Amino acid sequence: MTCRMTVTTDRMHPEDSAEWAHATRRVSSVYMQAFLCSILFMTIGFYFFSTDFQVAPDNYTLLAHSYRADYTHMTTITFDEVISSMNPKHPLHKILARDYFRYSFGTVFKNHCYLFPYPEGYSLPSLLRRMTFSAPAQVAMRTAVLVSITVRMVTTMCRSADILMQNTAKASQIRCLSCLCSVADLLTSILGMFVTCLHDGIDSAAMGFLVYYALPLFGVSFFTSGVLYTSIEYYDSKRKSTRVLERVFCLALFVLCLPVVTRDYISFLLSKPCLYHVDCLTAICEYTCIASIVVFYLTQVEDFTKMEMVLSTEKVETMCCMDCVDFPDYKPAMLHDFHKMLERQKALEESRLRELELLDQEGELRLSSRSHWNFSPGFLTNGNLV
């Protein structure tokens, strides 16, 4: 059994083309714009990560604030200051040291975390941990993920369709891979949204499973979508340069570093420490995972450089208000309910017109019958009635 697929395209006649409105856009431009928007919001998130997190002042009494004023002129207490005070040699150890304190995330002030001293040796901040304490940082990272949710899936489908037209002999395999890749890419975006949207102190009661397992599920879906997309590239017969090696390298680094990051993040969610600093190995693994994702998506720009998508609509469809009497065949796409309403109104008007015509005909018949009985015919003689 053989399967043959032919793609035929006919050029539109100039007279017919004048009645249509065409919008042509490069797929690479759309993808790059979404990518740059995501990078912009990630940069904004990094800015909020770098700011000092302030502790709510009502965690400490006025007496503690007055004692603290003898050592510093800063009126606000930061996380770093409280964690540093866990050291018994710190001058504010007896004033600021405590088991846990509450912190505000957005408008919620019921969150709490337990105080522990910094890990021994050199430590680096964890982006996943800092998102838990900073609502602006989480909003920025959330926006970076949401900007490109549908764009990546659509561009992947466009790329798969392009490869399908080049290699029709293996159409069934390419269709299967493109379907799986689109679903995996969509799942990656959704799970990435869960990682950046859910908060342990707010959502753990209702969505505890997603709070704790969104990160490993995101890693699995990203690796799956990356492998499927790289597999589809092997069917491209016209490619001159490919980024397969770079993508394989990114996926390998991601797979090696993800277990370390996942183990540390889940333990952080379970123990709820106030620390957003981790040891160097965990921090480097986390930074490597983020860089691998960014570089992998950046390599896809080259695949869309010679692709264009054309959106064609009839020019009459761009009009918002049209009279159905002047345009009886006007049927705008994506406005089916509106068109049905116009058809019903038109049918009601036609039925009313028929009723009026019938009433007029009945009135004429009555008038003609009255004139027949009231005036009898006579004889005309030289123009006079006899």
Coordinates of C-alpha atoms in Angstrom, one line a residue:
M1 CA 0.0 0.0 0.0
T2 CA 1.5 3.3 -1.1
C3 CA 0.6 6.7 0.0
R4 CA 1.2 9.6 -2.3
M5 CA 0.8 13.2 -1.4
T6 CA 0.9 16.1 -3.9
V7 CA 0.7 19.7 -3.1
T8 CA -0.5 22.0 -5.9
T9 CA -0.8 25.8 -5.6
D10 CA -2.5 28.0 -8.2
R11 CA -1.6 31.7 -8.6
M12 CA -4.6 33.9 -7.9
H13 CA -5.8 36.1 -10.8
P14 CA -5.0 39.8 -10.4
E15 CA -8.7 40.8 -10.6
D16 CA -9.5 38.2 -7.8
S17 CA -6.5 39.2 -5.8
A18 CA -7.6 42.8 -5.7
E19 CA -10.6 41.7 -3.7
W20 CA -8.5 40.1 -1.0
A21 CA -6.3 41.7 1.8
H22 CA -3.0 39.8 2.3
A23 CA -0.8 40.1 5.3
T24 CA 2.7 38.4 4.8
R25 CA 5.0 37.9 7.8
R26 CA 8.2 36.0 8.2
V27 CA 8.0 33.2 10.7
S28 CA 11.5 33.9 11.9
S29 CA 10.4 37.5 12.7
V30 CA 7.4 36.4 14.7
Y31 CA 9.5 33.8 16.6
M32 CA 12.3 36.3 17.2
Q33 CA 10.0 39.0 18.5
A34 CA 8.4 36.5 21.0
F35 CA 11.9 35.3 22.0
L36 CA 13.2 38.8 22.6
C37 CA 10.1 39.6 24.6
S38 CA 10.7 36.6 26.8
I39 CA 14.4 37.6 27.3
L40 CA 13.3 41.1 28.2
F41 CA 10.9 39.9 30.9
M42 CA 13.6 37.5 32.2
T43 CA 16.0 40.4 32.5
I44 CA 13.4 42.3 34.5
G45 CA 13.0 39.2 36.7
F46 CA 16.8 39.1 37.2
Y47 CA 16.6 42.7 38.3
F48 CA 14.0 41.9 41.0
F49 CA 16.2 38.9 42.0
S50 CA 19.1 41.2 42.7
T51 CA 17.1 43.5 45.0
D52 CA 17.1 43.0 48.7
F53 CA 14.1 41.2 50.2
Q54 CA 12.6 43.1 53.1
V55 CA 11.2 41.5 56.2
A56 CA 7.8 42.7 57.4
P57 CA 8.5 45.1 60.4
D58 CA 5.8 43.5 62.6
N59 CA 7.9 40.3 62.9
Y60 CA 9.8 42.2 65.6
T61 CA 8.7 44.4 68.5
L62 CA 9.4 48.1 68.8
L63 CA 12.0 47.3 71.5
A64 CA 14.0 45.1 69.0
H65 CA 13.9 47.9 66.4
S66 CA 15.1 50.4 69.0
Y67 CA 18.1 48.1 70.0
R68 CA 18.9 47.6 66.3
A69 CA 19.0 51.3 65.7
D70 CA 22.1 51.5 67.9
Y71 CA 24.0 49.4 65.3
T72 CA 22.6 50.5 61.9
H73 CA 20.8 53.4 60.4
M74 CA 18.8 51.2 58.0
T75 CA 15.1 51.3 59.0
T76 CA 14.2 48.1 57.0
I77 CA 15.3 44.6 57.9
T78 CA 16.3 42.4 55.1
F79 CA 16.5 38.6 54.7
D80 CA 20.3 38.7 54.5
E81 CA 20.5 40.6 57.8
V82 CA 18.2 38.2 59.6
I83 CA 20.0 35.1 58.3
S84 CA 23.4 36.6 59.1
S85 CA 22.2 37.2 62.7
M86 CA 21.9 33.4 63.1
N87 CA 25.6 33.4 63.7
P88 CA 26.2 33.5 67.5
K89 CA 29.0 36.0 67.1
H90 CA 26.7 38.5 65.3
P91 CA 26.0 41.6 67.3
L92 CA 22.3 41.4 66.7
H93 CA 22.1 37.6 67.4
K94 CA 20.1 38.0 70.6
I95 CA 17.7 40.6 69.0
L96 CA 17.0 39.2 65.5
A97 CA 17.6 35.5 65.9
R98 CA 14.4 33.4 66.0
D99 CA 13.0 30.1 64.7
Y100 CA 10.9 31.5 61.8
F101 CA 9.1 34.6 60.6
R102 CA 6.3 35.5 58.3
Y103 CA 6.8 37.1 55.0
S104 CA 4.4 38.8 52.5
F105 CA 4.1 37.5 48.9
G106 CA 1.9 39.9 47.0
T107 CA -1.0 40.6 49.4
V108 CA -0.7 37.4 51.4
F109 CA 1.0 37.6 54.7
K110 CA 0.4 34.1 56.1
N111 CA 3.5 32.6 54.6
H112 CA 6.3 31.6 56.9
C113 CA 9.8 30.1 56.6
Y114 CA 12.3 28.7 59.1
L115 CA 15.6 30.4 59.8
F116 CA 18.8 28.5 59.2
P117 CA 22.4 29.8 58.9
Y118 CA 24.0 30.2 55.5
P119 CA 25.6 27.0 54.1
E120 CA 29.3 26.6 54.9
G121 CA 31.7 27.8 52.2
Y122 CA 30.9 29.9 49.2
S123 CA 27.2 30.0 48.1
L124 CA 25.2 31.5 45.2
P125 CA 21.5 32.6 45.0
S126 CA 19.0 30.2 43.5
L127 CA 16.5 31.7 41.1
L128 CA 13.8 29.1 41.9
R129 CA 14.1 29.9 45.6
R130 CA 14.1 33.6 45.2
M131 CA 10.9 33.4 43.1
T132 CA 9.2 32.1 46.2
F133 CA 10.0 35.2 48.2
S134 CA 9.5 37.9 45.5
A135 CA 6.1 38.4 43.8
P136 CA 7.5 40.9 41.2
A137 CA 10.2 38.5 40.2
Q138 CA 7.7 35.7 39.8
V139 CA 5.4 37.9 37.7
A140 CA 8.3 38.8 35.4
M141 CA 9.3 35.1 34.9
R142 CA 5.7 34.1 34.5
T143 CA 5.2 36.7 31.7
A144 CA 8.4 35.5 30.0
V145 CA 6.9 32.0 29.8
L146 CA 3.4 33.1 28.8
V147 CA 4.5 35.4 26.0
S148 CA 5.8 32.5 23.8
I149 CA 3.3 29.7 24.7
T150 CA 1.4 29.6 21.5
V151 CA 4.1 31.1 19.3
R152 CA 6.5 28.1 19.7
M153 CA 3.8 25.6 19.1
V154 CA 2.6 27.4 15.9
T155 CA 6.2 27.8 14.5
T156 CA 6.9 24.2 15.2
M157 CA 3.8 23.2 13.2
C158 CA 4.9 25.5 10.4
R159 CA 8.4 23.9 10.4
S160 CA 6.9 20.4 10.4
A161 CA 4.6 21.3 7.4
D162 CA 7.6 22.6 5.5
I163 CA 9.6 19.4 6.0
L164 CA 6.5 17.4 5.1
M165 CA 6.3 19.0 1.7
Q166 CA 9.9 18.4 1.1
N167 CA 9.8 14.7 2.0
T168 CA 6.5 13.2 1.0
A169 CA 7.8 9.7 0.9
K170 CA 7.9 9.5 4.7
A171 CA 4.8 11.6 5.3
S172 CA 3.3 9.3 7.9
Q173 CA 6.5 9.3 10.0
I174 CA 6.8 13.1 9.8
R175 CA 3.1 13.6 10.7
C176 CA 3.4 11.4 13.7
L177 CA 6.6 13.1 14.9
S178 CA 5.2 16.6 14.3
C179 CA 2.0 15.8 16.2
L180 CA 3.9 14.5 19.2
C181 CA 6.3 17.4 19.1
S182 CA 3.5 20.0 19.0
V183 CA 1.8 18.3 22.0
A184 CA 5.1 18.0 23.9
D185 CA 6.0 21.7 23.2
L186 CA 2.5 22.8 24.4
L187 CA 2.9 20.7 27.6
T188 CA 6.4 22.2 28.1
S189 CA 4.9 25.7 28.0
I190 CA 2.0 24.8 30.4
L191 CA 4.3 23.1 32.9
G192 CA 6.7 26.0 32.7
M193 CA 3.8 28.2 33.5
F194 CA 3.0 26.1 36.6
V195 CA 6.6 26.3 37.7
T196 CA 6.5 30.1 37.6
C197 CA 2.9 30.7 38.7
L198 CA 2.4 28.3 41.7
H199 CA 3.5 29.3 45.2
D200 CA 4.1 26.9 48.0
G201 CA 2.6 29.0 50.7
I202 CA -0.6 29.8 48.7
D203 CA -1.3 26.9 46.4
S204 CA 0.1 23.8 48.2
A205 CA -3.2 23.1 49.9
A206 CA -5.3 22.9 46.8
M207 CA -2.6 21.9 44.2
G208 CA 0.1 20.3 46.1
F209 CA 0.9 17.7 43.4
L210 CA 1.6 20.4 40.8
V211 CA 3.6 22.6 43.3
Y212 CA 6.0 19.8 44.1
Y213 CA 6.2 18.0 40.7
A214 CA 5.8 20.7 38.1
L215 CA 9.6 21.1 37.8
P216 CA 10.4 17.5 37.1
L217 CA 7.5 17.2 34.7
F218 CA 8.6 20.3 32.9
G219 CA 12.1 18.8 32.5
V220 CA 10.7 15.6 31.1
S221 CA 8.4 17.4 28.6
F222 CA 11.2 19.8 27.5
F223 CA 13.6 17.0 26.9
T224 CA 10.9 15.0 25.0
S225 CA 10.0 18.0 22.8
G226 CA 13.7 18.8 22.1
V227 CA 14.4 15.2 21.0
L228 CA 11.3 15.1 18.8
Y229 CA 12.1 18.4 17.2
T230 CA 15.7 17.3 16.5
S231 CA 14.4 14.1 15.0
I232 CA 12.2 16.0 12.6
E233 CA 15.2 18.0 11.4
Y234 CA 16.7 14.8 10.0
Y235 CA 13.9 14.6 7.3
D236 CA 14.8 18.1 6.0
S237 CA 16.3 17.4 2.6
K238 CA 17.1 21.1 1.8
R239 CA 19.0 22.1 4.9
K240 CA 22.5 23.6 4.3
S241 CA 23.5 24.0 7.9
T242 CA 22.1 22.4 11.0
R243 CA 22.3 22.9 14.7
V244 CA 21.8 19.3 15.7
L245 CA 25.1 19.1 17.6
E246 CA 24.4 22.3 19.6
R247 CA 20.9 21.0 20.4
V248 CA 22.1 17.6 21.5
F249 CA 24.8 19.3 23.7
C250 CA 22.1 21.5 25.3
L251 CA 19.8 18.5 25.9
A252 CA 22.7 16.5 27.4
L253 CA 23.6 19.3 29.8
F254 CA 20.0 19.8 30.8
V255 CA 19.5 16.1 31.6
L256 CA 22.7 15.9 33.6
C257 CA 21.9 19.0 35.7
L258 CA 18.1 18.7 36.2
P259 CA 18.2 15.9 38.9
V260 CA 20.4 18.0 41.1
V261 CA 18.2 21.1 40.7
T262 CA 15.0 19.1 41.2
R263 CA 16.3 17.4 44.4
D264 CA 17.3 20.7 45.9
Y265 CA 14.1 22.5 45.0
I266 CA 11.7 19.8 46.3
S267 CA 13.7 19.6 49.6
F268 CA 13.4 23.4 49.8
L269 CA 9.6 23.2 49.4
L270 CA 9.3 20.6 52.0
S271 CA 11.6 22.1 54.7
K272 CA 10.6 25.8 53.9
P273 CA 13.8 27.5 54.9
C274 CA 14.3 31.2 54.5
L275 CA 17.5 30.6 52.6
Y276 CA 17.6 31.5 48.9
H277 CA 21.4 30.7 48.7
V278 CA 22.6 27.2 47.8
D279 CA 25.9 25.5 47.4
C280 CA 27.9 26.3 44.2
L281 CA 27.2 22.9 42.5
T282 CA 23.4 23.3 42.8
A283 CA 23.5 26.9 41.7
I284 CA 25.7 26.2 38.6
C285 CA 23.4 23.3 37.7
E286 CA 20.4 25.6 37.9
Y287 CA 22.1 28.3 35.8
T288 CA 23.1 25.6 33.2
C289 CA 19.6 24.4 32.9
I290 CA 18.3 27.9 32.2
A291 CA 21.1 28.6 29.7
S292 CA 20.5 25.3 27.9
I293 CA 16.8 26.1 27.4
V294 CA 17.6 29.6 26.1
V295 CA 20.3 28.4 23.7
F296 CA 18.1 25.5 22.4
Y297 CA 15.3 27.8 21.5
L298 CA 17.7 30.3 20.0
T299 CA 19.0 27.7 17.6
Q300 CA 15.5 27.3 16.1
V301 CA 15.6 30.8 14.6
E302 CA 17.8 29.5 11.8
D303 CA 15.1 27.0 10.8
F304 CA 12.5 29.7 10.1
T305 CA 14.6 32.2 8.1
K306 CA 13.2 31.3 4.7
M307 CA 9.6 30.7 5.8
E308 CA 6.7 33.1 5.5
M309 CA 3.1 32.8 6.6
V310 CA 0.4 34.6 4.7
L311 CA -3.0 35.6 6.2
S312 CA -5.5 36.3 3.5
T313 CA -9.0 37.7 4.1
E314 CA -11.6 39.3 1.8
K315 CA -11.5 43.1 2.1
V316 CA -15.3 43.2 2.7
E317 CA -14.6 41.1 5.9
T318 CA -12.7 44.0 7.3
M319 CA -15.8 46.1 7.5
C320 CA -17.6 46.1 10.8
C321 CA -21.1 47.3 9.7
M322 CA -22.6 46.4 6.4
D323 CA -26.2 46.5 5.1
C324 CA -27.4 43.0 4.1
V325 CA -29.7 44.6 1.5
D326 CA -26.7 46.0 -0.4
F327 CA -24.6 42.9 0.1
P328 CA -27.0 39.9 0.0
D329 CA -24.1 37.4 -0.3
Y330 CA -22.1 38.8 2.6
K331 CA -21.0 35.9 4.8
P332 CA -18.0 36.9 7.0
A333 CA -15.8 34.1 8.2
M334 CA -15.7 33.7 12.0
L335 CA -19.0 35.6 12.3
H336 CA -21.4 32.7 11.7
D337 CA -23.8 33.6 14.5
F338 CA -24.0 37.2 13.3
H339 CA -24.8 36.0 9.8
K340 CA -27.5 33.7 11.0
M341 CA -29.1 36.5 12.9
L342 CA -29.1 38.6 9.8
E343 CA -30.7 35.8 7.8
R344 CA -33.4 35.4 10.4
Q345 CA -34.1 39.2 10.3
K346 CA -34.2 39.1 6.6
A347 CA -36.6 36.2 6.6
L348 CA -38.9 38.0 9.1
E349 CA -38.8 41.1 6.9
E350 CA -39.7 39.1 3.8
S351 CA -42.6 37.4 5.6
R352 CA -43.9 40.8 6.7
L353 CA -43.7 42.1 3.2
R354 CA -45.6 39.1 1.9
E355 CA -48.3 39.6 4.5
L356 CA -48.6 43.3 3.5
E357 CA -48.9 42.3 -0.2
L358 CA -51.6 39.8 0.6
L359 CA -53.5 42.5 2.6
D360 CA -53.2 44.9 -0.3
Q361 CA -54.5 42.3 -2.8
E362 CA -57.5 41.6 -0.5
G363 CA -58.2 45.3 -0.2
E364 CA -58.1 45.7 -4.0
L365 CA -60.5 42.8 -4.5
R366 CA -63.0 44.2 -2.0
L367 CA -62.9 47.6 -3.8
S368 CA -63.5 46.0 -7.2
S369 CA -66.4 43.9 -5.9
R370 CA -68.1 47.0 -4.4
S371 CA -67.8 49.0 -7.6
H372 CA -69.3 46.1 -9.5
W373 CA -72.6 46.0 -7.4
N374 CA -73.1 49.7 -7.0
F375 CA -72.7 50.8 -10.7
S376 CA -74.6 48.7 -13.2
P377 CA -73.6 48.9 -16.8
G378 CA -75.7 51.1 -19.2
F379 CA -75.8 52.1 -22.8
L380 CA -73.7 54.8 -24.3
T381 CA -75.3 57.0 -26.9
N382 CA -73.2 59.7 -28.4
G383 CA -71.1 59.6 -25.3
N384 CA -74.1 60.0 -22.9
L385 CA -75.2 57.4 -20.4
V386 CA -78.8 56.1 -21.0

